[in-house]
Amino acid sequence: MTLSTLKSFRRAAGLLVITAMVCVAGTAVFRRSTTNRDLGSVANVALNQPIVGVAATPTGNGYWLVAADGGVFTFGDAHYFGSTGNRALNAPIIGLAATPSGKGYWLLGADGGVFTFGDAHFYGSTGARKLAAPIAGIARTRSGRGYWLVARDGGVFTFGDARFFGSAAGHAAAPVIGMAMTRSGSGYWIATDDARVYNFGDAPAQGSAKGLSAPVIGIARQHVGNGYWLAASDGSTSAAGKARSYGTQFAVDDSSAGYGDPVVTIAGSPKGGYWVATNNGAIGVSTTHKAAKPSAKATGMIAYQLFQKMNAERTARHMAPFGWDRLLSQRATSWARTLIATHQFKHQDLSGIANAAGGRFEEVGENLFSGSGGAADAGTAHVALMQSPDHRANVLMRQGQLVGIAAVCSGNTLMVVEDFAIKMGAPLPPGNLVIPPAQPVAAPSQGGAGC
């Protein structure tokens, strides 16, 4: 087997930021969906408030994005009809819904306040009511002459010609994140952030979501047939009913988009597929090919074995083992998924990790590994990183204290992200850092858990 290795490094606040890429013949190929496409984003725009919602035009050739202050951004054949960007709001905007004509939209506040633009009519709101829980989502009726609002506790409020079919209040064990109506308009699904879905009216029970390892942030109806997608904060989706399974792909030519930020919203396209958006306004589209991947348990085992092997190297050299850090693990997982989905191989913004840690970290570093075929396993990844002096520097840095590791598979391709941190106030690495020798490698065996 012939391997080719690409490595580069730079010093970022003391810890070395390292990449290692090992390639073999055979790569999982993603194709863009033929039903929808990336029509633009605000990923490179300085936003006053984060993006919170997306809605498709009736043609499927455009979409609106809305920010928490009610600022509205249009793409494709979506037209601008107004915003609340210059108003003082009682509660932040949390989403929007388009009228059937596409010539207007409703903006929804967390207090249930409803703002109308274009040909959208006002049928009522909960803005003046005392709610048991904030509002989580809106779905318009098929006619567009009414809408439902759903609260975080599962309570449902009807306005206009929207009929009440039931609620999840008293049943939902986790916060509700949204709702979607059925194709007929005579029922709806209500989803919670733990991937549970409650069905009412003519909405069929579709079972629980599969393959999601991050909190659910949205539900979107498939426009043909009774099915829907649940979207997780890492951009992954789960299809139910007649909805087709897709992967999610972000634009690969926008290097400053800040991918790795959480996905916050999803909208189904009338032409098929869906769009998702991150809180910084990057757009992901459904792909027509979703590569097979092992269960979360399998990829978790790869990360666990890498953690064991890493600490075996440190113990063999009389160094304190790394402690596992949840934040580093979450950031590593989000970034690994992004790299797999976008076919990129680059570092995330490590200052974002430091900021999220709230002063816990003095320094942060990162190792990357990608391998496919016979190189898509924990043992091969570990040995490759240990044989590279610059990667080994992060693994064997005596001042290193914390690590979070992620392993993500797409078909037979493995992406590994290892994020390291030194605690605030701990001794820093010397300027003349000497990289320990690789030999003897304490965990030299290849193989193990893999894709």
XYZ file of C-alpha atoms in Angstrom:
451
model
C 0.000 0.000 0.000
C 1.414 3.379 -0.977
C 0.848 6.281 1.351
C 1.470 9.951 0.726
C 1.800 12.348 3.632
C 1.203 16.074 3.688
C 2.185 18.029 6.779
C 2.499 21.648 7.774
C 2.646 23.499 11.069
C 2.533 26.895 12.633
C 2.955 28.045 16.224
C -0.284 29.323 17.743
C 0.056 30.737 21.238
C 2.777 28.234 22.127
C 1.211 24.924 21.170
C 2.043 23.670 17.723
C -0.869 23.525 15.326
C -0.224 20.475 13.190
C -1.840 18.759 10.234
C -1.173 15.282 8.976
C -2.907 13.803 5.976
C -2.442 10.207 4.910
C -4.146 9.206 1.679
C -4.698 5.879 -0.020
C -6.485 4.980 -3.203
C -10.231 5.210 -2.859
C -12.081 8.278 -1.587
C -15.739 8.767 -0.727
C -17.184 11.232 -3.236
C -19.984 13.640 -2.396
C -22.171 15.151 -5.072
C -24.264 18.270 -4.772
C -28.022 17.735 -4.748
C -29.651 18.371 -8.118
C -32.768 19.603 -6.330
C -31.364 22.596 -4.475
C -28.132 24.545 -4.330
C -26.213 27.128 -2.384
C -27.577 30.499 -3.506
C -25.476 32.617 -1.186
C -24.912 33.297 2.493
C -23.969 36.001 4.989
C -21.028 34.030 6.347
C -18.684 36.900 5.486
C -21.012 39.669 6.676
C -20.527 41.352 10.045
C -23.886 40.556 11.625
C -25.395 42.554 14.467
C -27.110 39.392 15.726
C -26.756 35.700 14.824
C -28.880 33.972 12.199
C -31.860 32.119 13.682
C -34.096 31.107 10.785
C -34.335 30.186 7.104
C -37.375 29.818 4.841
C -37.620 28.709 1.212
C -39.490 30.490 -1.563
C -42.370 28.568 -3.214
C -40.261 27.877 -6.311
C -37.361 26.426 -4.368
C -35.095 28.869 -6.180
C -34.453 31.122 -3.229
C -34.537 31.560 0.521
C -34.630 34.139 3.266
C -32.366 34.245 6.309
C -33.408 36.108 9.436
C -31.256 37.212 12.359
C -32.206 37.515 16.022
C -32.775 41.261 15.627
C -35.151 40.636 12.726
C -32.727 41.600 9.982
C -33.745 39.802 6.767
C -31.384 38.678 4.003
C -32.594 37.504 0.582
C -31.072 35.051 -1.904
C -32.166 33.706 -5.277
C -35.725 34.725 -6.115
C -36.536 35.718 -2.526
C -37.604 39.363 -2.311
C -37.189 41.771 0.573
C -40.446 42.995 2.131
C -39.172 44.520 5.355
C -37.628 43.632 8.705
C -37.589 44.492 12.394
C -33.908 45.328 12.304
C -34.588 48.938 13.291
C -37.247 48.202 15.932
C -36.900 47.793 19.677
C -38.155 44.257 20.284
C -39.573 42.858 23.497
C -38.003 39.490 22.682
C -35.520 38.307 20.047
C -36.712 36.946 16.720
C -36.431 33.139 16.592
C -37.705 32.269 13.096
C -39.811 33.080 10.068
C -42.371 31.527 7.741
C -43.115 32.464 4.140
C -46.582 32.975 2.659
C -47.772 30.516 -0.034
C -47.242 33.153 -2.741
C -43.709 33.934 -1.644
C -44.659 37.616 -1.609
C -44.435 37.994 2.123
C -43.382 36.448 5.398
C -44.008 36.391 9.123
C -41.240 36.975 11.664
C -41.693 35.307 15.031
C -40.430 36.495 18.411
C -39.584 34.291 21.374
C -42.554 35.805 23.217
C -44.870 34.804 20.372
C -44.973 38.263 18.860
C -45.757 38.033 15.134
C -44.608 40.638 12.614
C -46.039 40.697 9.092
C -44.427 41.818 5.854
C -45.555 41.771 2.222
C -48.824 39.869 1.765
C -48.550 38.156 5.151
C -51.597 38.968 7.303
C -51.749 39.219 11.061
C -54.062 36.663 12.669
C -52.969 37.017 16.278
C -50.039 36.353 18.577
C -49.092 35.462 22.135
C -47.055 38.618 22.547
C -49.404 39.969 25.216
C -49.887 36.648 27.030
C -47.997 35.305 30.004
C -46.498 32.080 28.693
C -45.377 29.051 30.642
C -42.439 28.695 28.235
C -40.978 30.734 25.357
C -42.207 30.173 21.818
C -40.038 27.800 19.775
C -41.463 27.816 16.242
C -44.098 28.725 13.695
C -45.780 26.812 10.866
C -48.280 28.384 8.495
C -51.419 26.632 7.320
C -51.708 25.337 3.783
C -53.894 28.283 2.752
C -51.624 30.838 4.383
C -54.621 32.291 6.197
C -53.414 31.157 9.583
C -50.515 29.697 11.532
C -49.588 27.603 14.526
C -47.121 28.621 17.206
C -45.463 26.005 19.401
C -43.812 26.707 22.746
C -40.746 25.116 24.272
C -42.968 23.093 26.598
C -44.984 21.701 23.675
C -47.995 23.991 24.014
C -49.686 24.823 20.681
C -51.465 28.087 19.840
C -53.718 28.441 16.779
C -54.502 31.562 14.784
C -56.577 32.214 11.665
C -57.713 28.983 10.016
C -55.188 26.857 11.925
C -56.962 23.988 13.704
C -55.888 22.514 17.006
C -54.984 18.809 16.742
C -53.272 18.403 20.097
C -50.110 19.445 21.899
C -47.043 17.942 23.525
C -47.482 19.959 26.710
C -47.113 17.599 29.638
C -45.614 14.921 27.386
C -42.373 16.391 26.074
C -39.504 15.391 28.351
C -37.074 17.733 26.567
C -37.413 21.273 25.153
C -39.419 21.560 21.935
C -37.441 23.067 19.066
C -40.094 23.397 16.350
C -42.999 21.973 14.395
C -43.881 21.070 10.817
C -47.300 20.620 9.237
C -48.286 17.647 7.107
C -48.748 17.941 3.370
C -52.546 18.118 3.761
C -52.366 20.724 6.502
C -54.570 18.557 8.721
C -51.881 17.639 11.191
C -48.400 18.424 12.420
C -45.285 17.023 14.042
C -43.661 18.568 17.114
C -39.960 17.855 17.690
C -37.767 18.101 20.784
C -34.035 18.599 21.045
C -33.517 14.967 22.095
C -34.871 13.817 18.685
C -38.333 12.793 19.871
C -41.225 13.639 17.538
C -44.890 13.819 18.559
C -47.556 13.447 15.863
C -51.015 14.996 15.787
C -53.956 15.037 13.353
C -53.132 13.116 10.176
C -49.381 13.220 10.891
C -48.196 9.601 10.932
C -45.825 8.349 13.606
C -42.469 7.943 11.869
C -40.323 6.497 14.629
C -37.314 7.978 16.363
C -34.430 9.766 14.657
C -31.390 7.688 13.784
C -27.727 8.590 13.453
C -27.808 11.953 15.255
C -25.197 12.510 17.952
C -25.779 16.232 18.534
C -28.846 18.091 19.848
C -31.686 18.533 17.362
C -32.242 22.165 16.359
C -34.989 22.004 13.756
C -37.570 20.019 11.808
C -38.494 20.552 8.161
C -41.242 18.912 6.139
C -40.528 17.195 2.869
C -42.706 18.955 0.309
C -43.675 15.761 -1.494
C -45.144 13.018 0.672
C -45.489 12.771 4.430
C -41.958 12.891 5.693
C -39.579 15.249 7.413
C -35.959 15.849 8.357
C -34.576 16.514 11.790
C -31.412 18.606 11.776
C -28.759 18.511 14.503
C -26.440 21.315 15.557
C -23.486 19.632 13.824
C -25.275 19.746 10.433
C -26.217 16.084 10.305
C -29.817 15.176 9.491
C -32.135 12.233 9.985
C -34.912 11.438 7.505
C -38.304 10.033 8.517
C -41.250 8.722 6.539
C -41.026 9.428 2.825
C -38.213 11.941 3.241
C -35.028 10.920 1.453
C -31.807 10.545 3.400
C -29.206 13.159 2.537
C -25.860 14.362 3.748
C -25.140 18.054 4.292
C -22.467 19.931 2.375
C -21.207 23.467 2.897
C -19.520 25.606 0.254
C -15.874 24.605 -0.086
C -14.708 27.854 -1.657
C -15.540 30.127 1.271
C -12.559 29.767 3.566
C -13.648 32.524 5.937
C -17.134 31.181 6.580
C -16.245 29.987 10.062
C -17.506 26.451 9.624
C -17.673 24.540 12.839
C -20.167 27.044 14.232
C -23.440 25.374 15.166
C -26.221 24.796 12.688
C -29.328 26.537 14.045
C -32.081 26.133 11.447
C -33.362 24.025 8.545
C -35.876 24.571 5.734
C -37.175 22.102 3.187
C -37.007 23.056 -0.478
C -40.167 22.692 -2.637
C -37.891 21.198 -5.291
C -36.615 18.563 -2.870
C -33.879 18.431 -0.257
C -33.209 21.152 2.277
C -31.033 24.040 3.363
C -29.469 24.468 6.796
C -27.792 27.567 8.179
C -25.265 28.141 10.936
C -25.569 30.945 13.433
C -22.972 32.921 11.472
C -24.968 32.539 8.253
C -23.067 29.795 6.415
C -25.392 27.710 4.211
C -25.352 23.945 3.886
C -27.248 22.061 1.184
C -28.463 18.495 1.031
C -26.297 16.136 -0.998
C -27.668 13.368 -3.191
C -25.219 10.902 -1.714
C -24.971 10.140 1.948
C -22.040 7.881 2.519
C -22.533 4.984 4.858
C -21.045 5.517 8.267
C -20.627 3.394 11.342
C -22.652 3.972 14.455
C -21.783 6.674 16.961
C -20.557 3.861 19.181
C -18.045 2.771 16.525
C -16.599 6.248 15.931
C -16.564 6.833 19.668
C -14.397 3.721 20.026
C -11.877 5.129 17.536
C -11.582 8.315 19.617
C -11.351 6.294 22.822
C -8.551 4.107 21.456
C -6.648 7.171 20.254
C -6.978 8.625 23.761
C -5.659 5.397 25.296
C -2.738 5.211 22.870
C -1.842 8.848 23.422
C -1.724 8.422 27.185
C 0.267 5.201 26.827
C 2.967 7.232 25.058
C 2.978 9.800 27.846
C 3.048 7.201 30.622
C 5.962 5.419 28.948
C 7.891 8.705 29.095
C 6.937 9.413 32.726
C 4.539 12.209 31.798
C 1.171 12.860 33.384
C -1.685 11.552 31.202
C -4.029 13.924 29.440
C -7.380 14.613 31.029
C -10.441 14.468 28.761
C -12.113 17.838 28.237
C -15.745 18.008 27.141
C -15.481 21.392 25.407
C -12.426 20.309 23.420
C -14.236 17.107 22.468
C -17.324 18.989 21.300
C -15.274 21.429 19.215
C -13.212 18.622 17.744
C -16.352 16.689 16.812
C -17.997 19.684 15.182
C -14.882 20.440 13.156
C -14.300 16.833 12.099
C -17.863 16.619 10.787
C -17.415 19.887 8.918
C -14.184 18.740 7.276
C -15.791 15.469 6.170
C -18.854 17.231 4.782
C -16.940 19.963 2.939
C -13.953 17.901 1.723
C -11.559 20.305 3.377
C -8.415 19.734 5.384
C -7.588 22.816 7.402
C -7.580 24.061 10.979
C -10.493 25.654 12.730
C -10.193 29.049 14.386
C -8.502 28.079 17.634
C -9.273 31.461 19.159
C -12.912 30.388 19.069
C -12.089 27.467 21.357
C -10.169 29.743 23.713
C -13.059 32.215 23.818
C -15.606 29.451 24.446
C -13.484 28.214 27.361
C -14.027 31.515 29.130
C -10.470 31.923 30.378
C -9.868 28.261 31.301
C -7.180 27.740 28.655
C -3.777 29.369 28.431
C -2.979 27.848 25.034
C -4.700 25.649 22.466
C -3.311 23.406 19.710
C -4.628 20.964 17.145
C -3.633 17.818 15.225
C -5.500 16.633 12.114
C -5.387 13.236 10.417
C -7.280 11.871 7.439
C -6.986 8.347 6.126
C -9.046 6.052 3.947
C -9.154 2.404 3.037
C -6.563 0.528 5.097
C -5.516 3.719 6.880
C -8.937 4.502 8.363
C -8.397 3.154 11.875
C -7.183 4.293 15.296
C -3.877 2.417 15.208
C -2.797 3.756 11.827
C -3.768 7.308 12.778
C -1.826 7.138 16.032
C 1.342 5.718 14.477
C 1.242 8.282 11.645
C 0.948 11.147 14.120
C 3.714 9.754 16.332
C 6.079 9.370 13.384
C 5.661 13.047 12.515
C 7.854 15.195 14.795
C 5.548 18.158 14.754
C 2.441 16.156 15.579
C 4.342 14.281 18.246
C 5.198 17.610 19.871
C 1.553 18.163 20.842
C 1.049 14.579 21.984
C 4.196 14.556 24.148
C 4.336 18.143 25.366
C 5.019 17.906 29.105
C 2.987 21.038 29.803
C -0.042 19.598 27.991
C -2.938 18.793 30.314
C -6.220 18.444 28.437
C -7.370 16.895 25.182
C -10.565 16.291 23.235
C -10.548 13.849 20.321
C -13.069 13.290 17.554
C -13.190 10.569 14.919
C -15.733 10.823 12.091
C -16.233 8.356 9.252
C -17.683 8.895 5.797
C -17.747 5.606 3.975
C -14.193 4.278 4.285
C -12.652 7.668 5.052
C -11.643 8.654 8.578
C -11.193 12.215 9.824
C -9.506 12.715 13.198
C -9.281 16.008 15.074
C -7.259 16.214 18.290
C -7.566 19.466 20.239
C -5.114 20.151 23.076
C -5.115 22.762 25.831
C -2.921 23.997 28.662
C -4.867 25.262 31.648
C -4.739 28.931 32.520
C -1.925 29.653 34.955
C 0.021 26.478 34.172
C 3.692 26.669 33.122
C 4.128 27.412 29.429
C 6.351 25.459 27.023
C 9.876 26.839 26.714
C 10.770 28.834 23.641
C 13.412 26.271 22.675
C 11.003 23.353 22.757
C 12.749 20.029 22.145
C 10.504 17.451 20.482
C 10.900 14.034 22.120
C 12.009 11.183 19.867
C 9.370 8.870 18.472
C 11.077 5.644 19.489
C 10.160 3.569 21.156
C 6.490 4.002 20.233
C 4.575 2.548 23.167
C 1.475 1.747 21.069
C 2.944 0.692 17.695
C 0.154 -1.575 16.498
C -1.971 -0.431 13.577
C -5.550 -1.512 13.082
C -8.078 -1.440 15.895
C -11.392 0.386 15.695
C -11.936 1.905 12.268
C -14.374 2.967 9.580
